[in-house]
Coordinates of C-alpha atoms in Angstrom, one line a residue:
Chain T
X1 CA 0.0 0.0 0.0
X2 CA 1.2 3.5 -0.9
X3 CA 0.1 6.8 0.6
X4 CA 0.5 9.9 -1.5
X5 CA 0.4 13.3 0.3
X6 CA -0.8 13.5 3.8
X7 CA 2.3 15.0 5.3
X8 CA 0.5 16.2 8.4
X9 CA 1.1 13.8 11.3
X10 CA -2.4 14.1 12.8
X11 CA -4.1 13.7 9.5
X12 CA -1.8 10.8 8.7
X13 CA -2.7 9.0 11.9
X14 CA -6.4 9.5 11.5
X15 CA -6.2 8.8 7.8
X16 CA -4.5 5.5 8.6
X17 CA -7.4 4.4 10.7
X18 CA -9.9 5.3 8.0
X19 CA -7.7 3.8 5.4
X20 CA -7.5 0.5 7.2
X21 CA -11.2 0.4 7.8
X22 CA -12.0 1.3 4.2
X23 CA -9.6 -1.4 3.0
X24 CA -11.3 -4.1 5.0
X25 CA -14.8 -3.0 4.1
X26 CA -14.7 -1.8 0.6
X27 CA -11.4 -2.6 -1.2
X28 CA -11.6 -6.4 -1.2
X29 CA -10.3 -8.0 -4.4
X30 CA -10.0 -11.7 -5.0
X31 CA -6.4 -11.9 -6.3
X32 CA -5.4 -15.1 -8.2
X33 CA -2.0 -16.5 -8.7
X34 CA -1.3 -14.8 -12.1
X35 CA -2.6 -11.5 -10.9
X36 CA -1.3 -8.5 -9.0
X37 CA -3.1 -6.0 -6.8
X38 CA -2.4 -2.7 -5.1
X39 CA -4.1 0.3 -3.5
X40 CA -3.2 4.0 -3.8
X41 CA -4.2 6.9 -1.6
X42 CA -4.4 10.6 -2.5
X43 CA -5.3 13.6 -0.3
X44 CA -7.1 16.4 -2.0
X45 CA -7.8 19.9 -0.6
X46 CA -11.3 20.1 -2.0
X47 CA -14.7 19.1 -0.4
X48 CA -15.7 15.5 -0.8
X49 CA -19.0 16.3 -2.7
X50 CA -16.9 18.2 -5.4
X51 CA -14.4 15.3 -5.8
X52 CA -17.1 12.8 -5.9
X53 CA -19.1 14.7 -8.5
X54 CA -16.0 14.4 -10.8
X55 CA -15.2 10.7 -10.3
X56 CA -18.8 9.5 -10.5
X57 CA -19.2 10.8 -14.1
X58 CA -18.9 7.4 -15.7
X59 CA -19.7 9.1 -19.1
X60 CA -17.1 11.8 -18.8
X61 CA -13.8 10.4 -17.4
X62 CA -11.8 12.8 -19.6
X63 CA -12.9 15.6 -17.2
X64 CA -10.1 14.6 -14.9
X65 CA -8.2 11.7 -16.5
X66 CA -5.4 13.1 -18.6
X67 CA -4.9 10.1 -20.9
X68 CA -8.4 10.0 -22.3
X69 CA -9.4 11.9 -25.4
X70 CA -13.0 10.8 -25.8
X71 CA -15.6 8.6 -24.1
X72 CA -18.9 7.2 -25.5
X73 CA -21.6 5.7 -23.4
X74 CA -24.7 4.0 -24.9
X75 CA -27.8 5.0 -22.9
X76 CA -27.9 6.3 -19.4
X77 CA -25.1 5.5 -17.0
X78 CA -26.4 2.8 -14.8
X79 CA -25.0 -0.5 -13.3
X80 CA -23.9 -2.8 -16.1
X81 CA -23.6 -0.3 -18.9
X82 CA -20.5 0.1 -21.0
X83 CA -18.4 2.9 -22.0
X84 CA -16.0 3.0 -25.0
X85 CA -12.9 5.1 -24.1
X86 CA -10.4 6.5 -26.7
X87 CA -6.9 6.8 -25.3
X88 CA -4.5 9.6 -26.4
X89 CA -1.6 8.9 -28.6
X90 CA 1.8 8.0 -27.2
X91 CA 0.4 5.4 -24.7
X92 CA 0.4 1.6 -25.0
X93 CA -3.3 1.5 -25.8
X94 CA -5.8 3.0 -28.2
X95 CA -9.2 2.0 -26.9
X96 CA -10.7 0.5 -23.7
X97 CA -14.1 -1.0 -23.1
X98 CA -15.3 -0.6 -19.5
X99 CA -18.3 -1.6 -17.5
X100 CA -19.8 0.1 -14.5
X101 CA -20.0 -2.4 -11.7
X102 CA -20.9 -0.3 -8.7
X103 CA -22.0 3.3 -8.1
X104 CA -23.0 4.2 -4.6
X105 CA -23.7 7.9 -4.0
X106 CA -24.2 7.4 -0.3
X107 CA -21.0 5.5 0.5
X108 CA -19.1 7.2 -2.4
X109 CA -18.0 4.0 -4.1
X110 CA -17.2 3.6 -7.8
X111 CA -16.4 0.1 -9.3
X112 CA -15.3 -0.4 -12.8
X113 CA -14.2 -3.5 -14.8
X114 CA -12.3 -3.4 -18.1
X115 CA -13.8 -6.0 -20.4
X116 CA -12.1 -5.2 -23.7
X117 CA -10.1 -2.9 -25.9
X118 CA -6.7 -2.6 -27.5
X119 CA -4.4 -2.9 -24.5
X120 CA -2.7 -5.6 -22.4
X121 CA -4.7 -5.1 -19.1
X122 CA -6.9 -8.3 -18.9
X123 CA -9.4 -8.9 -16.2
X124 CA -8.8 -5.5 -14.7
X125 CA -11.1 -4.5 -11.9
X126 CA -10.9 -1.3 -9.8
X127 CA -12.7 0.3 -6.9
X128 CA -12.4 3.9 -6.1
X129 CA -13.8 5.5 -2.9
X130 CA -13.8 9.0 -1.5
X131 CA -13.9 10.0 2.2
X132 CA -14.2 13.3 4.0
X133 CA -11.0 14.3 5.7
X134 CA -9.7 17.4 7.5
X135 CA -6.6 18.8 5.7
X136 CA -4.8 21.8 7.1
X137 CA -7.9 22.7 9.1
X138 CA -10.2 22.7 6.1
X139 CA -12.6 20.1 4.8
X140 CA -10.8 17.9 2.2
X141 CA -11.0 14.5 0.7
X142 CA -9.1 11.3 0.9
X143 CA -9.3 9.2 -2.3
X144 CA -8.5 5.5 -2.4
X145 CA -8.2 3.5 -5.5
X146 CA -7.4 -0.2 -5.6
X147 CA -7.1 -2.6 -8.5
X148 CA -6.5 -6.2 -9.5
X149 CA -5.3 -7.2 -13.0
X150 CA -3.7 -10.2 -14.8
X151 CA 0.0 -10.1 -15.2
X152 CA 0.6 -10.1 -18.9
X153 CA 2.9 -12.8 -20.4
X154 CA 6.5 -11.6 -20.5
X155 CA 6.0 -9.1 -17.6
X156 CA 6.5 -9.6 -13.9
X157 CA 4.0 -8.8 -11.1
X158 CA 6.3 -6.0 -10.1
X159 CA 6.4 -4.6 -13.6
X160 CA 2.6 -4.7 -13.9
X161 CA 1.9 -3.1 -10.6
X162 CA 4.4 -0.4 -11.2
X163 CA 2.9 0.4 -14.6
X164 CA -0.8 0.5 -13.4
X165 CA 0.2 2.5 -10.3
X166 CA 1.9 5.0 -12.5
X167 CA -1.3 5.5 -14.5
X168 CA -3.4 5.8 -11.4
X169 CA -1.0 8.2 -9.8
X170 CA -1.4 10.5 -12.8
X171 CA -5.1 10.2 -12.7
X172 CA -5.3 11.0 -9.0
X173 CA -2.9 13.9 -9.3
X174 CA -4.9 15.3 -12.2
X175 CA -8.1 14.8 -10.1
X176 CA -6.5 16.8 -7.3
X177 CA -5.6 19.6 -9.7
X178 CA -9.0 19.8 -11.2
X179 CA -10.9 19.6 -7.9
X180 CA -8.7 22.2 -6.2
X181 CA -9.1 24.6 -9.1
X182 CA -12.9 24.1 -9.0
X183 CA -12.9 24.6 -5.2
X184 CA -10.9 27.8 -5.6
X185 CA -13.5 29.0 -8.1
X186 CA -16.3 28.1 -5.7
X187 CA -14.7 30.3 -3.0
X188 CA -14.3 33.2 -5.5
X189 CA -18.0 32.9 -6.5
X190 CA -19.0 32.9 -2.8
X191 CA -17.1 36.1 -2.2
X192 CA -18.7 37.7 -5.3
X193 CA -22.1 36.7 -4.0
X194 CA -21.4 38.2 -0.6
X195 CA -20.3 41.5 -2.1
X196 CA -23.5 41.7 -4.1
X197 CA -25.6 41.0 -1.0
X198 CA -23.6 43.7 0.9
X199 CA -24.3 46.2 -1.9
X200 CA -28.0 45.4 -1.8
X201 CA -28.0 46.0 2.0
X202 CA -26.4 49.4 1.6
X203 CA -28.9 50.4 -1.1
X204 CA -31.8 49.4 1.1
X205 CA -30.4 51.4 4.0
X206 CA -30.1 54.4 1.7
X207 CA -33.7 54.1 0.7
X208 CA -34.9 53.9 4.3
X209 CA -32.9 57.1 5.1
X210 CA -34.6 58.9 2.3
X211 CA -38.0 57.9 3.5
Chain S
X1 CA 4.6 -0.5 -56.4
X2 CA 2.9 2.6 -57.9
X3 CA -0.5 0.9 -57.8
X4 CA 0.0 -0.3 -54.2
X5 CA 1.1 3.1 -53.1
X6 CA -1.8 4.7 -54.8
X7 CA -4.3 2.4 -53.2
X8 CA -2.8 2.8 -49.7
X9 CA -2.7 6.6 -50.0
X10 CA -6.3 6.7 -51.2
X11 CA -7.4 4.5 -48.3
X12 CA -5.3 6.2 -45.7
X13 CA -5.9 9.9 -46.4
X14 CA -6.7 10.5 -50.1
X15 CA -6.7 14.3 -50.2
X16 CA -3.6 14.9 -48.1
X17 CA -1.0 14.1 -50.7
X18 CA -2.8 15.2 -53.9
X19 CA -4.9 18.1 -52.9
X20 CA -3.4 21.4 -53.7
X21 CA -3.9 24.4 -51.4
X22 CA -2.8 28.0 -52.0
X23 CA -0.1 28.0 -49.3
X24 CA 2.6 29.2 -51.7
X25 CA 1.7 32.9 -51.1
X26 CA 3.1 32.6 -47.7
X27 CA 6.3 30.9 -48.7
X28 CA 8.0 33.3 -51.1
X29 CA 7.3 36.9 -51.9
X30 CA 6.2 37.6 -55.4
X31 CA 8.4 39.9 -57.5
X32 CA 6.0 42.1 -59.4
X33 CA 8.7 42.8 -62.0
X34 CA 9.2 39.2 -63.1
X35 CA 8.6 38.5 -66.7
X36 CA 5.7 36.4 -67.7
X37 CA 7.9 33.3 -68.3
X38 CA 9.4 33.6 -64.8
X39 CA 6.0 34.1 -63.4
X40 CA 4.8 30.9 -64.9
X41 CA 7.8 29.0 -63.5
X42 CA 7.1 30.4 -60.1
X43 CA 3.5 29.4 -60.2
X44 CA 4.3 25.8 -61.2
X45 CA 6.9 25.6 -58.4
X46 CA 4.5 27.1 -55.9
X47 CA 1.8 24.7 -56.8
X48 CA 4.2 21.8 -56.5
X49 CA 5.3 22.9 -53.1
X50 CA 1.7 23.5 -52.0
X51 CA 0.9 20.0 -53.0
X52 CA 3.2 18.6 -50.4
X53 CA 2.8 21.1 -47.6
X54 CA -0.9 20.8 -46.9
X55 CA -0.4 19.9 -43.3
X56 CA 2.7 22.0 -42.7
X57 CA 1.7 25.6 -42.9
X58 CA 4.5 28.0 -42.6
X59 CA 3.9 31.2 -40.6
X60 CA 4.1 34.6 -42.3
X61 CA 7.1 35.4 -40.3
X62 CA 9.1 33.3 -42.7
X63 CA 8.5 36.0 -45.3
X64 CA 9.8 38.6 -43.0
X65 CA 13.0 36.6 -42.6
X66 CA 13.4 36.3 -46.3
X67 CA 16.6 37.5 -47.7
X68 CA 16.6 40.2 -50.4
X69 CA 19.5 38.6 -52.1
X70 CA 19.1 36.8 -55.4
X71 CA 16.9 33.9 -54.4
X72 CA 18.3 31.6 -57.1
X73 CA 21.7 31.7 -55.4
X74 CA 21.1 31.7 -51.7
X75 CA 17.6 30.1 -51.3
X76 CA 17.7 26.4 -50.1
X77 CA 16.1 23.7 -52.2
X78 CA 13.8 21.5 -50.2
X79 CA 10.5 19.5 -50.3
X80 CA 8.0 18.6 -47.6
X81 CA 5.4 16.0 -47.2
X82 CA 3.3 15.6 -44.0
X83 CA 0.3 13.3 -43.8
X84 CA -2.0 12.0 -41.1
X85 CA -1.8 8.4 -42.2
X86 CA -3.7 5.8 -40.1
X87 CA -3.7 7.8 -36.9
X88 CA -6.9 9.4 -35.8
X89 CA -5.4 12.8 -35.3
X90 CA -2.6 14.8 -37.1
X91 CA -0.1 15.6 -34.4
X92 CA 3.0 16.2 -36.5
X93 CA 4.2 19.7 -37.4
X94 CA 6.9 21.0 -39.7
X95 CA 8.7 24.4 -39.6
X96 CA 10.9 25.7 -42.5
X97 CA 12.5 29.1 -42.3
X98 CA 14.9 29.9 -45.1
X99 CA 17.4 32.7 -44.1
X100 CA 16.0 32.7 -40.6
X101 CA 19.3 34.1 -39.3
X102 CA 22.0 36.2 -41.0
X103 CA 25.2 36.4 -39.0
X104 CA 26.7 39.9 -39.1
X105 CA 29.6 40.4 -41.6
X106 CA 28.5 37.4 -43.5
X107 CA 26.9 37.4 -46.9
X108 CA 25.4 33.9 -46.5
X109 CA 22.2 33.3 -44.4
X110 CA 21.5 30.3 -42.3
X111 CA 18.4 28.1 -42.9
X112 CA 16.2 26.4 -40.3
X113 CA 14.3 23.1 -40.7
X114 CA 12.3 21.3 -38.0
X115 CA 10.1 18.3 -37.6
X116 CA 8.0 17.9 -34.5
X117 CA 6.0 14.7 -33.7
X118 CA 3.4 15.4 -31.0
X119 CA 1.8 12.8 -28.7
X120 CA -1.2 13.1 -26.4
X121 CA -2.4 16.1 -28.4
X122 CA -1.2 18.4 -31.1
X123 CA -0.7 21.7 -29.2
X124 CA 2.9 21.1 -28.0
X125 CA 4.1 20.3 -31.5
X126 CA 2.1 23.3 -32.9
X127 CA 3.8 25.5 -30.3
X128 CA 7.2 24.2 -31.3
X129 CA 6.5 25.0 -34.9
X130 CA 5.6 28.6 -34.0
X131 CA 8.3 29.3 -31.5
X132 CA 11.4 27.1 -31.5
X133 CA 13.1 28.8 -34.5
X134 CA 12.6 32.2 -32.9
X135 CA 14.2 30.9 -29.6
X136 CA 17.2 29.6 -31.6
X137 CA 17.5 32.9 -33.4
X138 CA 17.5 34.7 -30.1
X139 CA 20.1 32.4 -28.6
X140 CA 22.5 32.8 -31.6
X141 CA 25.1 35.2 -30.3
X142 CA 28.2 35.3 -32.5
X143 CA 29.0 35.6 -36.1
X144 CA 30.9 32.4 -36.4
X145 CA 29.7 29.9 -33.9
X146 CA 32.1 27.2 -32.8
X147 CA 31.0 23.7 -31.8
X148 CA 30.5 24.4 -28.1
X149 CA 28.5 27.6 -28.9
X150 CA 26.1 25.7 -31.2
X151 CA 25.5 23.1 -28.5
X152 CA 24.8 25.8 -25.9
X153 CA 22.5 27.6 -28.3
X154 CA 20.5 24.5 -29.0
X155 CA 20.3 23.3 -25.4
X156 CA 19.1 26.7 -24.2
X157 CA 16.6 27.0 -27.0
X158 CA 15.1 23.6 -26.2
X159 CA 15.0 24.3 -22.5
X160 CA 13.2 27.6 -23.1
X161 CA 10.8 25.9 -25.5
X162 CA 10.1 23.2 -22.8
X163 CA 9.4 25.8 -20.2
X164 CA 7.1 27.7 -22.5
X165 CA 4.9 24.7 -23.2
X166 CA 4.8 23.8 -19.5
X167 CA 3.8 27.3 -18.3
X168 CA 0.2 27.7 -19.5
X169 CA 0.0 31.2 -18.3
X170 CA 2.3 32.4 -21.1
X171 CA 0.9 30.5 -23.9
X172 CA -2.4 30.3 -25.8
X173 CA -3.8 26.9 -26.7
X174 CA -4.2 26.5 -30.4
X175 CA -7.9 26.9 -31.4
X176 CA -8.1 23.4 -32.9
X177 CA -6.8 21.8 -29.7
X178 CA -9.3 19.5 -27.9
X179 CA -7.8 19.4 -24.5
X180 CA -10.6 19.4 -21.9
X181 CA -8.1 19.4 -19.0
X182 CA -5.5 22.2 -19.5
X183 CA -4.1 21.7 -16.0
X184 CA -0.5 22.9 -15.7
X185 CA 0.5 20.3 -13.1
X186 CA -0.7 17.4 -15.0
X187 CA 0.4 18.1 -18.5
X188 CA 0.7 14.8 -20.4
X189 CA 1.2 16.2 -23.9
X190 CA 4.6 16.4 -25.5
X191 CA 6.5 16.4 -28.8
X192 CA 9.7 15.3 -30.4
X193 CA 11.9 17.9 -32.0
X194 CA 14.5 17.3 -34.7
X195 CA 16.0 20.6 -35.9
X196 CA 18.6 21.4 -38.5
X197 CA 20.4 24.7 -39.1
X198 CA 22.2 24.7 -42.4
X199 CA 25.1 27.1 -43.0
X200 CA 27.3 27.4 -46.0
X201 CA 29.9 25.2 -44.4
X202 CA 28.2 23.2 -41.6
X203 CA 25.1 21.2 -40.8
X204 CA 23.9 21.6 -37.2
X205 CA 21.4 19.0 -35.9
X206 CA 19.7 19.1 -32.5
X207 CA 17.5 16.2 -31.6
X208 CA 15.2 15.4 -28.7
X209 CA 13.0 12.3 -29.0
X210 CA 12.7 9.6 -31.7
X211 CA 12.4 11.7 -34.9
X212 CA 15.6 11.5 -37.0
X213 CA 18.0 13.4 -39.3
X214 CA 19.9 11.4 -41.9
X215 CA 22.5 12.9 -44.3
X216 CA 22.9 11.3 -47.7
X217 CA 26.6 11.4 -48.7
X218 CA 27.8 9.7 -51.9
X219 CA 24.6 7.7 -51.8
X220 CA 25.3 6.4 -48.3
X221 CA 23.4 7.3 -45.1
X222 CA 25.2 9.2 -42.3
X223 CA 23.0 9.5 -39.2
X224 CA 23.2 13.0 -37.8
X225 CA 21.0 12.1 -34.8
X226 CA 20.4 9.1 -32.5
X227 CA 16.9 8.1 -31.5
X228 CA 16.1 8.6 -27.8
X229 CA 14.6 5.2 -26.9
X230 CA 14.3 4.3 -23.2
X231 CA 16.3 1.1 -23.6
X232 CA 19.3 2.9 -25.1
X233 CA 22.0 2.0 -22.5
X234 CA 23.0 5.5 -21.5
X235 CA 19.3 6.7 -21.5
X236 CA 18.4 3.7 -19.3
X237 CA 21.2 4.5 -16.9
X238 CA 20.1 8.2 -16.8
X239 CA 16.4 7.3 -16.1
X240 CA 17.1 4.8 -13.4
X241 CA 19.7 7.1 -11.9
X242 CA 16.9 9.7 -11.5
X243 CA 14.7 7.1 -9.7
X244 CA 12.6 6.2 -12.7
X245 CA 12.1 2.9 -14.4
X246 CA 11.8 1.5 -17.9
X247 CA 9.2 -1.3 -18.4
X248 CA 9.0 -3.3 -21.5
X249 CA 5.3 -3.3 -22.1
X250 CA 4.7 -3.5 -25.8
X251 CA 8.1 -1.9 -26.3
X252 CA 10.4 -0.2 -23.8
X253 CA 8.5 2.6 -22.1
X254 CA 9.4 5.1 -19.4
X255 CA 7.3 4.0 -16.4
X256 CA 5.6 1.7 -18.9
X257 CA 3.9 4.8 -20.4
X258 CA 6.0 6.7 -22.9
X259 CA 8.1 5.1 -25.7
X260 CA 10.7 7.8 -25.9
X261 CA 13.2 9.0 -23.3
X262 CA 13.4 12.7 -24.3
X263 CA 10.7 15.1 -25.4
X264 CA 9.5 18.7 -25.2
X265 CA 6.7 18.9 -22.7
X266 CA 5.5 15.8 -20.9
X267 CA 5.9 17.6 -17.6
X268 CA 4.4 14.7 -15.6
X269 CA 7.3 12.4 -16.6
X270 CA 10.1 14.8 -15.6
X271 CA 12.9 14.3 -14.7
X272 CA 12.9 10.9 -16.4
X273 CA 11.9 12.3 -19.8
X274 CA 14.4 15.1 -20.5
X275 CA 14.2 18.0 -23.0
X276 CA 17.9 18.2 -23.5
X277 CA 18.8 17.8 -27.2
X278 CA 21.8 15.9 -28.5
X279 CA 23.6 18.2 -30.9
X280 CA 25.8 17.2 -33.9
X281 CA 27.8 19.5 -36.1
X282 CA 28.9 18.2 -39.5
X283 CA 31.2 19.8 -42.0
X284 CA 29.6 20.0 -45.5
X285 CA 31.2 18.3 -48.4
X286 CA 29.8 17.0 -51.7
X287 CA 26.6 15.9 -50.0
X288 CA 23.5 14.8 -51.7
X289 CA 20.7 15.8 -49.3
X290 CA 19.5 15.8 -45.7
X291 CA 16.3 14.0 -44.6
X292 CA 14.5 15.1 -41.5
X293 CA 11.5 12.9 -40.7
X294 CA 9.2 11.6 -37.9
X295 CA 9.3 8.0 -36.7
X296 CA 6.2 7.3 -38.9
X297 CA 8.8 7.1 -41.7
X298 CA 11.8 5.6 -39.8
X299 CA 9.9 2.8 -38.2
X300 CA 9.2 1.3 -41.6
X301 CA 11.9 2.6 -43.9
X302 CA 15.6 2.1 -43.3
X303 CA 18.2 4.9 -43.6
X304 CA 19.6 3.1 -46.6
X305 CA 16.3 2.9 -48.4
X306 CA 15.4 6.5 -47.7
X307 CA 18.8 7.7 -49.1
X308 CA 18.4 5.6 -52.2
X309 CA 14.9 7.0 -52.9
X310 CA 16.0 10.6 -52.3
X311 CA 19.2 10.2 -54.3
X312 CA 17.2 8.7 -57.2
X313 CA 14.8 11.6 -57.2
X314 CA 17.7 14.1 -57.2
X315 CA 18.9 12.2 -60.3
X316 CA 22.0 10.4 -59.3
X317 CA 23.3 12.9 -56.8
X318 CA 25.9 14.4 -59.1
X319 CA 27.0 18.0 -58.8
X320 CA 24.1 20.3 -59.6
X321 CA 24.2 21.3 -63.3
X322 CA 25.3 24.8 -64.0
X323 CA 22.3 27.1 -64.5
X324 CA 19.9 24.3 -63.3
X325 CA 16.6 25.9 -62.8
X326 CA 15.9 26.1 -59.0
X327 CA 12.4 25.0 -59.7
X328 CA 13.7 21.6 -60.9
X329 CA 15.6 21.0 -57.7
X330 CA 12.6 22.0 -55.5
X331 CA 10.4 19.6 -57.5
X332 CA 12.9 16.8 -57.1
X333 CA 13.0 17.4 -53.3
X334 CA 9.2 17.4 -53.1
X335 CA 9.0 14.3 -55.2
X336 CA 11.5 12.6 -52.8
X337 CA 9.5 13.6 -49.7
X338 CA 6.2 12.5 -51.3
X339 CA 7.6 9.2 -52.5
X340 CA 9.0 8.5 -49.0
X341 CA 5.7 9.2 -47.5
X342 CA 3.9 6.9 -49.9
X343 CA 6.5 4.2 -49.1
X344 CA 5.9 4.5 -45.4
X345 CA 2.1 4.2 -45.9
X346 CA 2.6 1.3 -48.2
X347 CA 4.6 -0.4 -45.5
X348 CA 1.7 0.0 -43.1
X349 CA 3.2 2.8 -40.9
X350 CA 0.6 3.3 -38.2
X351 CA 1.6 6.9 -37.4
X352 CA 1.6 10.4 -38.8
X353 CA 4.4 10.7 -41.4
X354 CA 6.3 13.9 -41.9
X355 CA 9.3 14.2 -44.3
X356 CA 11.6 17.1 -45.2
X357 CA 14.2 16.6 -48.0
X358 CA 16.9 19.3 -48.4
X359 CA 19.1 19.4 -51.5
X360 CA 22.7 20.0 -50.3
X361 CA 24.4 19.8 -53.7
X362 CA 26.4 22.9 -54.4

């Protein structure tokens, strides 16, 4: 297990407890002999509802995943439906066919299996969860993503884990950047709203004085 | 062969090689005083050039750089072909700037040629096409550069180019770019860059990535660049020394992700993927031509074959005939570049293909 971010000691301690609990309850994968598995953690300084709103979009993973150029879903995103993902050039894949296995808006759980496409990740299954977390005194999010996948012929378990972890790290880092940017915009909008309300108050006061 | 080439080109991207576009007006200024006969020759040459440069538009600034000297004497002869091929998107870019730099106290200008093969999206390669030659021009400091100065000039230019594409605040994304993300810290778009500056007595090549420059000398290929593949022993050592790892997935890849060890951009893979160019400086002799191309060509065509095709198109590679019409030489270079492109497509290249052929005969 790897933890990314979470330098703060208190957060790390508390996060470790939540991490262990979440691992036991939600990140169970049945890992066979020819497979490898791992879990990654990322702390994001953005509210959990914002982060979840990005990751739950089964039909628009390109909103935060940097390696996806396009995604097509037939019908409404619901359990069992498929998405066809086009991968950007330069990577060892061109397409990926993925099925939505689990989408829990209460517990914030997203489960996806890769069932086809032009790549070497066979029997890939992943679970992503988001959890509220206090980071530097503000409400933030801890994201956990775990996966299990076949080890391709010619590669080692270590190779395969390293490669998939590299991809997931890029995805989570990008998710952090997008979320934190949107969170900053939210704060800016809130300040703007407050200023408008304040102006309204002063106008009202002025009117009363005239009367 | 011709039939096979024709079919493949038609299937792959039928309009890209044959369709003519009026790009010539941006390449060379028209001299209003030319006689009718000269005007016709210019038109034919311009159309021929436009035929091959559909996807490699040249910015207007090239006209500003144009020398007022007699173009028939100082202007380089070259041809370009750049096609999408079987890839979904066109992410290659080509930049050609004749007389882009004129050292003081010298009557001979220097010419710039660059091929940029983008990956992840097209905007980094497009940015290189627009900017890298200007950065090189700015970094050129002395009238007669020696070997060390050329290396420094190129290394600084490439580093500045890399910083430009990484800092989004300073740059504007090309209008046709489809990036939804545009997040500075997670930039996963990059480009190769193989650049050549040709002076009267030297050929300078700076390379970053897996595009390539090959000199044809007496009909034999002389590589002026070495591909930056992650399993090249010195590159592998450098990557692992920096804490990275090369995984053989479908081919050697940095972190299992990127198939080249150096590139402009790709900030998320730094410091494993470096933007430092390798620079070679070669004295000119009785050379035939120089070929710059993306790996869409070199993955399926050997240096030897490319040289043979180019030399054949330049009619045996002998010394250029006295008073040979410059239009003839340009046409030969264009034919060479188009033929090489067709050959790559016929051999099932699965990538964009960009080829520049430069006539070096004196």
